[in-house]
Structures are given as C-alpha cells and as structure tokens.
Amino acid sequence: MTNTPGTDGGDALVSALNAVGADYVFCSSGSEWAPVWEALARRHRDGAPTPGYLDLTHETVAVGMATGYGLVKRRPQGVLLHAAPGLLQGSMAVHGALLAGVPMVVASSESTTYGDAPGHDPGGQWYRNLSIVGGPHGIAQPFTKWSTEAASVHTLPTMVTRAAELAWRAPAGPAYLNIPLEILLEEWDGREAKPIVAPGSTHSSPEEVDPVAQSIREAVNPVIVTETAGREAGGFEALVAFAEAWNIPVVEPDSAVCGNFPRTHPLHAGSDIGPWMDEADLILLVNCRAPFYPPSRRPSKAKIVVIDEVPQRPHVVYQVLFADTYLEGNTANTLRQLTKRARDLDETAVAERRAAQHTRYSQETGALARAEVKACEEPGRTGVDPVLVAATLRKLLDGQNGIVVDETITHSRVVKRHLRTADPDSYFYVQGGLGQGIAVALGVKLAARERPVVLTIGDGAFTYNPVIPSYDASKAYELPLLVVVFNNRVYKSMNLNHRRFYPDGAAAETGEWLGTDLHRLPRLADFAEPFGMHTETVDTANDLAPALQRALKAVSEGTTAVVDVLVTR
C-alpha cells in the first residue's frame, strides 16, 4: 500500500483504474470529472503511471470505442460518462457491450449535498437538472451486469477492483459505479487498490466430457452450430481443431456475431441450420445464445449438447436451447478435451458425412461464385450489386490481415458470405441498437493499430451514428478507418416489414411508404470532407475497385477514408 495524503477521490479513481490494468480511460466529458483531470495532470507532470486518456465528444463514441477495444483485448477498461443524462445517452452502447460480452467499468456521478454542506459547492445544475430519483445506479441496472454506488472515498479503490473483477468474469460485461462528486472531491489517504489478476478458468470434468465424446462417436450425422465461439480467447483455434478431429460440419447462423470458424474451410457448412433440423442426430451448440427461431422450432430427432461457459445468459429475456446435456466451463478447454478423445471412430460413417459435406461445400462455393459473376453484369448501370462490394473488399483485403466491423442490416448476410473471413478476430458484428459502428471500429483500431480496419455500414445505420464526434476521435487519436457505406437510400428493413405485415394495405395501394425514405440526405461521404478525410462516391461497378484501392491507400497512409457506394438493393 502506498500512502499519499493530500490527494482526493480523483486520484483514488485513477489509481484504481491503473491497478486493475486499464490501458485507457474513455471519457465523454462531464463537470464531475475535474478531480480526475487534475489527478491525471498531476501524474503526467510527475511521470507517474496512468492509463491513457481519451477525451471524446459523445457518450456512444466513448462506450463504443471501449467495446471495440475490449473485443480484441478482452480486458476491462474504464469509461467515464456525465451524470444520469450522460449515462442514458450512452445506455444503448452499454447495452451493446453487455450483449457483446465486453468487460468494462463504466462510471458517472451525482451530487449528494446540493450545496448544503461545508466544502466545495458542486453547482446548482445538480439540484435543478442532472440528478435522478434513486441515483444513476438505479437506471443502469437493466443494461449492466452489476450496478451500485461508491459511497466513500475510502472504499472507492476497492469498489473499482470489485467492479473490474465482476466485469471480467463470465459472462463478461459492463459493470457500473455511481461515484458522487462529493466523493471525488473528498480527501483520500492514498490506500491504493491491489492489482487484479485474470479470471481463473473453470473446466468440465472428464466424467462429464467422456459421455459426450461417446455420443459424438456414435452419431451418424452430427453438426456444430456456433454464434460466439470465436469471441473466447483461443476459441476459434480450438473449434477448428475439434471439428477437424471428429470431421463434423460447422454452421454459423445469421445470428453469429464474430468470426468463429474459417469460412474458407471445407467443413464450413454455411449459415442455414434449417436442413439439419430433421437430418442431424446430434447437434453441438458451441457458444450459441439462441440457435432456434422461432424458439419453439426444435429438431425432430437430434440429441442436443450445449458447450458454453455460461449457457443460461442472464441478460437474455427468453432463451430456449432444448439441451439434453450441458458441458459448462471454459469453452476452448472443453473443445480441447473433446478433441483429445477423437479416436475409435466409425470410418464408414465419417467417410459418408465427409462426402456429404464436400457436396454441401461445393454447392455453397459454387453459389457464391455464380452470385459474384452475376453481380459483375451490366457494369455501366447506375448502382452496384452489394455482392460485388463485399467480394471486391475480400480481394483487396486478401493477405492484409484486416478486420471487418459490420453494422449493416439488409446486407449483413451478403457481407458475411462474400467476405469469407478465415482468421481469428477478423470479423465483428455490432450488437444492440444501430448507431455504434464507427465508434466500435475505432476501438478495434485502437487495439490493433497495425491492422487495417474496415467498417461496412448501411446508409440508415450511418445516419444513426454520432458521425461528427466519431470523425473527431478518428483524427484526434490517429485511428484511420476505411468506412464503406452500402447506400440504397432507404431504410430497407423497415420497408420490408411494412410490406410483409401489410402486403395488400393502404401503403401498397397508394405507394405511401412512411419511415423509409433517405433520398433527402446528401451523399454520405460528404460529411468527412471538413475533417480532411479521403472521400469517394461510387455509382457504377466500373468505379468500385479503383475507388476502394485509393481509399485503402489513404488509410495505409494514416487518413480515414469514406466510400459511399450506391447499391442496387
């Protein structure tokens, strides 16, 4: 323990974030953080250790960047928001971090004295505007893993330790601390928090794993279904080894939110679980939150094994897995245990399913190739087939060790299928509400500066993003991205639902489709020009590849590039 009398709660918080191993503090400024800024200035002056500090101009950008950084680094970072309103502004992104399983310690503040106590006056804004009944920790509970108030400067460091430890343990997610301004201003005796260590791992026992291995051995037509295996450290590699050892096809449904298995691998069985519902006799759900939709749609005959550290995710309101067996514990370790047991296989059965998977894989790759050939037709017409956009990106990124962050809706399946990512941590889908993609991509870039980072985004999602604060962060902290906008000039998903629910309704009769039109917006690359960024507007297939090549070159030279592509659908 180090004692530094005369310092205050700002020092206590910075000291605690430093102790828990936060690389960065992502801050959307609020007036309560003056003690933290003073502590940082003091530490910078004195050469004392401190996390990096990022001054960000929107709450979604602060939380989204922490999310993107955490997706790659998998360690808790610090996020500072402003009072209850700032927490509410950032709440969508905090909820997205909860869904993504990203650990972070989020903090904001309130006043507890409203100027009626001796000492520093917190300011009348807390009395009039900023406070909320029950405190901000009350409103944070539904979208965080853990939420409470730090009620004393003397317990603040260890409260931060507890928050970080809880955030990091499975299921990982954001923890929230309400730190009243008066606590930040209170004198601190310098008792620092103890550094935290990585979580210990839990393992399924051999007595649990052996029967599952025997079930796989006896299965004629098994299949692996995964949504987030690649999010776990070592999960991607462990799943590849497991599938290869047992010769089991792997399905990544459309609900998959990261790269879990190489899409170029012969055992990759596409994204449709439908054909397996009646054919499979064993379904291995590996980190699958919600594999069946509607939830009542259960397989006709398959035994279901769930392999997941926390299969019953507490933040999922309604979850149906139909499990016959659970293997709970570190997913990568469980897969490794099962891989070691891949022996005494029925070679005839293995040969038959290998042949069947070869046929499926050939059909899928053939369909992809035909779709890409078709997408190249009529190159001079206005608009570009979205398949061609994804395929061109794939070719340009080949061998570049790139990372794709995706915030498309209508085109998300096209992006996944035709990018065909094949490496760990090479693809992430933005979870929760739209409007976080640029920030998440910036956080990914912060964690992987040496790798090109591409954001694929729809025009509707782009307009939901805090674009100006995101571009400011990109330029201020030298985080160049390639932003590719799939611009069909319409909120297509809204329009599709309207047509699906009311195929013969008044809108279909009159052509009055509300809530969908984006034609009134200017071309979206224009918003980057005031920041000196590279911009391209693409309206024909002939212009696509050269524009993307120029944009990638600009990114490699340190400038964010925005390519607005008019797509045909």
PDB file of N, CA and C in Angstrom, residues 88 106 111 204 301 402 411 415 417 433 438 482 550-551:
ATOM      1  N   LEU A  88     -27.639   7.833 -19.666  1.00  0.00           N
ATOM      2  CA  LEU A  88     -28.768   7.496 -20.535  1.00  0.00           C
ATOM      3  C   LEU A  88     -28.384   7.635 -22.001  1.00  0.00           C
ATOM      4  N   VAL A 106     -17.860   1.211 -16.109  1.00  0.00           N
ATOM      5  CA  VAL A 106     -18.493   2.468 -16.507  1.00  0.00           C
ATOM      6  C   VAL A 106     -18.824   3.252 -15.240  1.00  0.00           C
ATOM      7  N   SER A 111     -24.841  14.345  -7.296  1.00  0.00           N
ATOM      8  CA  SER A 111     -24.500  15.105  -6.095  1.00  0.00           C
ATOM      9  C   SER A 111     -25.295  14.548  -4.925  1.00  0.00           C
ATOM     10  N   SER A 204     -14.997 -28.436 -17.461  1.00  0.00           N
ATOM     11  CA  SER A 204     -15.843 -29.612 -17.340  1.00  0.00           C
ATOM     12  C   SER A 204     -14.971 -30.802 -16.955  1.00  0.00           C
ATOM     13  N   LYS A 301     -35.231 -35.040 -34.134  1.00  0.00           N
ATOM     14  CA  LYS A 301     -34.696 -36.248 -33.501  1.00  0.00           C
ATOM     15  C   LYS A 301     -33.336 -36.065 -32.845  1.00  0.00           C
ATOM     16  N   GLY A 402      -6.645  -7.958 -42.315  1.00  0.00           N
ATOM     17  CA  GLY A 402      -7.616  -6.931 -41.988  1.00  0.00           C
ATOM     18  C   GLY A 402      -8.664  -7.402 -40.993  1.00  0.00           C
ATOM     19  N   HIS A 411     -27.857  -5.957 -45.637  1.00  0.00           N
ATOM     20  CA  HIS A 411     -26.754  -6.588 -46.368  1.00  0.00           C
ATOM     21  C   HIS A 411     -25.834  -7.416 -45.479  1.00  0.00           C
ATOM     22  N   VAL A 415     -22.505  -9.568 -46.631  1.00  0.00           N
ATOM     23  CA  VAL A 415     -21.157  -9.239 -46.151  1.00  0.00           C
ATOM     24  C   VAL A 415     -20.480 -10.485 -45.592  1.00  0.00           C
ATOM     25  N   ARG A 417     -21.149 -13.727 -46.092  1.00  0.00           N
ATOM     26  CA  ARG A 417     -20.940 -14.814 -47.058  1.00  0.00           C
ATOM     27  C   ARG A 417     -19.804 -14.495 -48.026  1.00  0.00           C
ATOM     28  N   GLY A 433     -28.572  -1.700 -30.507  1.00  0.00           N
ATOM     29  CA  GLY A 433     -29.173  -0.768 -31.453  1.00  0.00           C
ATOM     30  C   GLY A 433     -28.177  -0.185 -32.427  1.00  0.00           C
ATOM     31  N   ILE A 438     -19.243   3.117 -36.028  1.00  0.00           N
ATOM     32  CA  ILE A 438     -17.989   3.855 -36.236  1.00  0.00           C
ATOM     33  C   ILE A 438     -17.155   3.815 -34.964  1.00  0.00           C
ATOM     34  N   LEU A 482     -11.299   2.501 -42.886  1.00  0.00           N
ATOM     35  CA  LEU A 482     -11.994   2.514 -44.167  1.00  0.00           C
ATOM     36  C   LEU A 482     -13.470   2.288 -43.866  1.00  0.00           C
ATOM     37  N   ARG A 550      -7.953   3.315 -53.885  1.00  0.00           N
ATOM     38  CA  ARG A 550      -7.474   4.637 -53.451  1.00  0.00           C
ATOM     39  C   ARG A 550      -7.759   4.847 -51.967  1.00  0.00           C
ATOM     40  N   ALA A 551      -8.929   4.405 -51.540  1.00  0.00           N
ATOM     41  CA  ALA A 551      -9.307   4.583 -50.138  1.00  0.00           C
ATOM     42  C   ALA A 551      -8.387   3.783 -49.216  1.00  0.00           C
TER      43      ALA A 551
END
